[in-house]
Amino acid sequence: KAGVTQTPRYLIKTRGQQVTLSCSPISGHRSVSWYQQTPGQGLQFLFEYFSETQRNKGNFPGRFSGRQFSNSRSEMNVSTLELGDSALYLCASSGLGLRDEQFFGPGTRLTVL
Amino acid sequence: AQTVTQSQPEMSVQEAETVTLSCTYDTSESDYYLFWYKQPPSRQMILVIRQEAYKQQNATENRFSVNFQKAAKSFSLKISDSQLGDAAMYFCATCRGGSEKLVFGKGTKLTVNP
């Protein structure tokens, strides 16, 4: 079974631009969560989608948004990029139940210049 | 709100020895889960072990075991017979029951010396 895939793996943008990151969960998984990882703040939860609905949201500004498609693939978008948005963005998927293990993707490394 | 504290930014261990990584947490939830994740230099986060808070028995997975002290809100990870492949960042995390939202500690970087 293929693991969680994230595209692109690396991205360089400039301040003020917007970016869209993609996550394909493990086949059959319906929940997708997004995390931001930085050296200063560590791992922080962004949001979680389940069956195309946002089920949980972290404490990030409205510039961070996401969505999930009917095939469970998810995208997250960051508008008006700031230098502080430079981070590793991790996606995790889990199966049917809330007790299921979350499987993480390799991440997308975003650099904002 | 839930918080997780890992007081050891870095730890080292000799190959084949045992090491214990510390984690304390705070939560007001009665239904919650605790996890240890491993993030090797390649960056893919992997679940090492998990513990349901309602279970008194400590979880074990091969060379990995936890010491879960619920009253003290402590959740340490013991790695026995350490191997070079165990070198990684280790994150302690928690989530409340009914949620997928993980709250992570800052991590402990484990070095395994040959």
CSV table of C-alpha atoms in Angstrom, one decimal:
chain,number,residue,atom,x,y,z
A,1,LYS,CA,0.0,0.0,0.0
A,2,ALA,CA,1.5,3.4,-1.0
A,3,GLY,CA,2.2,5.8,1.8
A,4,VAL,CA,1.2,9.4,2.2
A,5,THR,CA,2.5,11.5,-0.6
A,6,GLN,CA,3.1,15.2,-0.6
A,7,THR,CA,3.9,17.5,-3.5
A,8,PRO,CA,6.0,19.4,-4.1
A,9,ARG,CA,8.8,18.3,-1.8
A,10,TYR,CA,10.5,21.7,-2.0
A,11,LEU,CA,9.2,25.1,-2.8
A,12,ILE,CA,10.7,28.6,-2.8
A,13,LYS,CA,8.5,31.6,-2.9
A,14,THR,CA,8.8,35.3,-2.2
A,15,ARG,CA,6.9,37.4,0.3
A,16,GLY,CA,3.4,38.3,-0.7
A,17,GLN,CA,3.0,35.3,-3.0
A,18,GLN,CA,0.6,32.5,-2.4
A,19,VAL,CA,1.3,28.8,-2.4
A,20,THR,CA,-0.7,25.5,-2.6
A,21,LEU,CA,0.5,22.3,-1.2
A,22,SER,CA,-0.9,18.9,-1.9
A,23,CYS,CA,-1.4,15.7,0.1
A,24,SER,CA,-2.5,12.3,-1.1
A,25,PRO,CA,-3.5,10.1,1.8
A,26,ILE,CA,-3.1,6.4,2.0
A,27,SER,CA,-5.8,4.6,0.0
A,28,GLY,CA,-9.0,4.3,2.0
A,29,HIS,CA,-8.0,6.9,4.6
A,30,ARG,CA,-10.6,9.7,5.0
A,31,SER,CA,-9.0,11.9,7.5
A,32,VAL,CA,-6.1,14.3,6.6
A,33,SER,CA,-4.4,16.6,9.0
A,34,TRP,CA,-1.8,19.3,8.4
A,35,TYR,CA,1.0,20.4,10.6
A,36,GLN,CA,3.6,23.1,10.4
A,37,GLN,CA,7.1,22.3,11.7
A,38,THR,CA,9.6,25.1,12.5
A,39,PRO,CA,12.7,25.1,14.7
A,40,GLY,CA,11.3,27.8,16.9
A,41,GLN,CA,7.7,26.7,17.4
A,42,GLY,CA,8.1,23.0,16.8
A,43,LEU,CA,5.1,21.0,15.4
A,44,GLN,CA,1.9,22.9,15.3
A,45,PHE,CA,-1.5,21.6,14.2
A,46,LEU,CA,-3.1,23.5,11.3
A,47,PHE,CA,-6.3,21.7,10.5
A,48,GLU,CA,-7.9,18.4,9.9
A,49,TYR,CA,-10.4,17.3,7.2
A,50,PHE,CA,-12.6,14.3,7.2
A,51,SER,CA,-15.0,13.5,4.3
A,52,GLU,CA,-14.4,16.9,2.7
A,53,THR,CA,-15.3,18.8,5.9
A,54,GLN,CA,-13.0,20.7,8.2
A,55,ARG,CA,-13.3,18.9,11.5
A,56,ASN,CA,-10.7,20.7,13.6
A,57,LYS,CA,-8.7,23.9,13.2
A,58,GLY,CA,-5.5,25.2,14.9
A,59,ASN,CA,-4.6,28.7,15.9
A,60,PHE,CA,-3.3,30.0,12.6
A,61,PRO,CA,-4.4,33.2,10.8
A,62,GLY,CA,-6.9,33.1,8.0
A,63,ARG,CA,-4.2,33.2,5.4
A,64,PHE,CA,-3.9,29.5,6.0
A,65,SER,CA,-6.7,27.5,4.5
A,66,GLY,CA,-7.3,24.0,3.2
A,67,ARG,CA,-9.8,21.8,1.5
A,68,GLN,CA,-10.4,18.1,0.9
A,69,PHE,CA,-11.7,16.5,-2.3
A,70,SER,CA,-14.0,13.6,-2.7
A,71,ASN,CA,-11.1,11.2,-3.2
A,72,SER,CA,-9.7,12.4,0.2
A,73,ARG,CA,-6.8,14.2,-1.4
A,74,SER,CA,-6.2,17.5,0.4
A,75,GLU,CA,-4.7,20.8,-0.4
A,76,MET,CA,-3.6,23.6,1.8
A,77,ASN,CA,-3.1,27.2,0.7
A,78,VAL,CA,-1.2,30.0,2.2
A,79,SER,CA,-1.8,33.4,0.9
A,80,THR,CA,0.3,36.6,1.2
A,81,LEU,CA,3.3,34.7,2.3
A,82,GLU,CA,5.5,36.0,5.1
A,83,LEU,CA,9.1,35.1,6.0
A,84,GLY,CA,7.8,33.3,9.1
A,85,ASP,CA,5.8,30.9,7.0
A,86,SER,CA,9.1,29.2,6.0
A,87,ALA,CA,8.7,25.7,7.5
A,88,LEU,CA,8.2,22.0,6.8
A,89,TYR,CA,4.6,21.3,6.2
A,90,LEU,CA,3.6,17.8,7.2
A,91,CYS,CA,0.4,16.0,6.2
A,92,ALA,CA,-0.9,12.9,8.0
A,93,SER,CA,-3.7,10.6,7.2
A,94,SER,CA,-5.7,8.1,9.2
A,95,GLY,CA,-8.3,5.5,8.6
A,96,LEU,CA,-11.9,5.1,9.5
A,97,GLY,CA,-11.8,5.6,13.2
A,98,LEU,CA,-10.5,8.3,15.4
A,99,ARG,CA,-8.4,5.8,17.3
A,100,ASP,CA,-6.5,4.8,14.1
A,101,GLU,CA,-2.8,5.6,13.7
A,102,GLN,CA,-1.9,8.7,11.8
A,103,PHE,CA,0.6,8.1,9.0
A,104,PHE,CA,2.8,11.1,8.0
A,105,GLY,CA,4.0,12.1,4.7
A,106,PRO,CA,7.6,13.2,4.0
A,107,GLY,CA,6.6,16.9,4.1
A,108,THR,CA,6.9,19.9,1.9
A,109,ARG,CA,9.8,22.3,2.7
A,110,LEU,CA,8.6,25.8,2.0
A,111,THR,CA,11.1,28.6,1.9
A,112,VAL,CA,9.9,32.2,1.7
A,113,LEU,CA,12.4,34.8,0.6
B,1,ALA,CA,-5.6,23.2,26.6
B,2,GLN,CA,-3.1,20.4,26.3
B,3,THR,CA,0.6,20.8,26.7
B,4,VAL,CA,3.6,18.5,26.3
B,5,THR,CA,7.0,19.1,27.7
B,6,GLN,CA,10.2,17.3,26.8
B,7,SER,CA,12.9,18.5,29.1
B,8,GLN,CA,15.9,16.9,27.3
B,9,PRO,CA,16.7,18.6,24.0
B,10,GLU,CA,19.5,16.1,23.3
B,11,MET,CA,20.4,12.7,24.6
B,12,SER,CA,23.1,10.2,23.6
B,13,VAL,CA,23.4,6.5,24.2
B,14,GLN,CA,26.0,3.8,23.3
B,15,GLU,CA,24.9,1.1,20.9
B,16,ALA,CA,23.3,-1.8,22.7
B,17,GLU,CA,22.7,0.2,25.8
B,18,THR,CA,19.3,1.4,27.2
B,19,VAL,CA,18.1,5.0,27.2
B,20,THR,CA,15.1,6.7,28.6
B,21,LEU,CA,13.5,9.8,27.1
B,22,SER,CA,11.3,12.0,29.4
B,23,CYS,CA,8.0,13.5,28.7
B,24,THR,CA,5.4,15.3,30.9
B,25,TYR,CA,2.1,16.5,29.8
B,26,ASP,CA,-0.9,18.5,31.0
B,27,THR,CA,-4.5,17.9,30.1
B,28,SER,CA,-7.9,18.5,31.5
B,29,GLU,CA,-9.3,15.7,29.4
B,30,SER,CA,-10.3,12.4,30.9
B,31,ASP,CA,-10.2,10.6,27.6
B,32,TYR,CA,-6.8,11.0,25.9
B,33,TYR,CA,-4.0,9.2,24.2
B,34,LEU,CA,-0.2,9.5,24.4
B,35,PHE,CA,2.3,8.9,21.6
B,36,TRP,CA,5.9,8.7,20.9
B,37,TYR,CA,6.9,9.6,17.3
B,38,LYS,CA,10.3,9.2,15.7
B,39,GLN,CA,11.5,11.6,13.0
B,40,PRO,CA,14.8,10.4,11.4
B,41,PRO,CA,16.9,12.8,9.4
B,42,SER,CA,14.9,11.8,6.3
B,43,ARG,CA,12.0,13.6,8.0
B,44,GLN,CA,9.3,11.0,7.7
B,45,MET,CA,7.5,10.9,11.1
B,46,ILE,CA,6.9,7.4,12.3
B,47,LEU,CA,4.7,6.2,15.2
B,48,VAL,CA,6.8,4.4,17.7
B,49,ILE,CA,4.3,3.6,20.4
B,50,ARG,CA,1.0,4.7,21.8
B,51,GLN,CA,-0.8,4.5,25.1
B,52,GLU,CA,-4.5,4.9,25.9
B,53,ALA,CA,-4.8,6.8,29.1
B,54,TYR,CA,-7.5,4.5,30.4
B,55,LYS,CA,-5.2,1.6,30.3
B,56,GLN,CA,-3.0,1.0,33.3
B,57,GLN,CA,-0.7,-1.4,31.6
B,58,ASN,CA,2.3,0.2,30.0
B,59,ALA,CA,2.5,-0.2,26.2
B,60,THR,CA,5.5,-2.1,24.7
B,61,GLU,CA,6.6,-2.5,21.1
B,62,ASN,CA,9.6,-4.8,20.8
B,63,ARG,CA,12.6,-2.8,22.1
B,64,PHE,CA,10.4,0.2,22.9
B,65,SER,CA,8.4,0.5,26.1
B,66,VAL,CA,6.8,3.3,28.1
B,67,ASN,CA,6.5,4.2,31.7
B,68,PHE,CA,3.1,5.8,32.0
B,69,GLN,CA,2.5,7.5,35.4
B,70,LYS,CA,-1.0,9.0,35.0
B,71,ALA,CA,-1.1,10.8,38.4
B,72,ALA,CA,2.2,12.4,37.7
B,73,LYS,CA,1.3,13.1,34.1
B,74,SER,CA,4.5,11.5,33.0
B,75,PHE,CA,5.1,9.4,29.9
B,76,SER,CA,8.7,8.3,29.4
B,77,LEU,CA,10.1,6.2,26.5
B,78,LYS,CA,12.6,3.5,27.2
B,79,ILE,CA,14.7,2.1,24.2
B,80,SER,CA,16.5,-1.1,25.0
B,81,ASP,CA,19.4,-2.5,23.0
B,82,SER,CA,19.8,0.8,21.2
B,83,GLN,CA,20.7,0.5,17.5
B,84,LEU,CA,22.3,3.0,15.1
B,85,GLY,CA,19.0,3.2,13.3
B,86,ASP,CA,17.3,4.6,16.5
B,87,ALA,CA,19.1,7.9,16.0
B,88,ALA,CA,16.4,10.5,15.3
B,89,MET,CA,14.3,13.2,16.8
B,90,TYR,CA,11.7,11.8,19.2
B,91,PHE,CA,8.5,13.6,19.8
B,92,CYS,CA,6.1,13.0,22.6
B,93,ALA,CA,2.5,13.9,21.7
B,94,THR,CA,-1.0,13.7,23.0
B,95,CYS,CA,-4.5,14.0,21.7
B,96,ARG,CA,-7.9,14.0,23.3
B,97,GLY,CA,-10.3,11.2,22.6
B,98,GLY,CA,-12.5,12.0,19.6
B,99,SER,CA,-9.9,14.2,18.0
B,100,GLU,CA,-7.1,13.8,15.5
B,101,LYS,CA,-5.3,16.9,16.7
B,102,LEU,CA,-1.9,16.0,18.0
B,103,VAL,CA,-0.2,18.3,20.5
B,104,PHE,CA,3.6,17.8,20.3
B,105,GLY,CA,6.5,18.4,22.6
B,106,LYS,CA,9.6,20.2,21.3
B,107,GLY,CA,11.4,16.9,20.8
B,108,THR,CA,14.5,15.1,22.0
B,109,LYS,CA,17.4,14.5,19.6
B,110,LEU,CA,18.8,11.0,20.2
B,111,THR,CA,22.3,10.2,19.1
B,112,VAL,CA,23.5,6.6,19.1
B,113,ASN,CA,27.2,6.1,19.4
B,114,PRO,CA,28.9,3.0,17.9
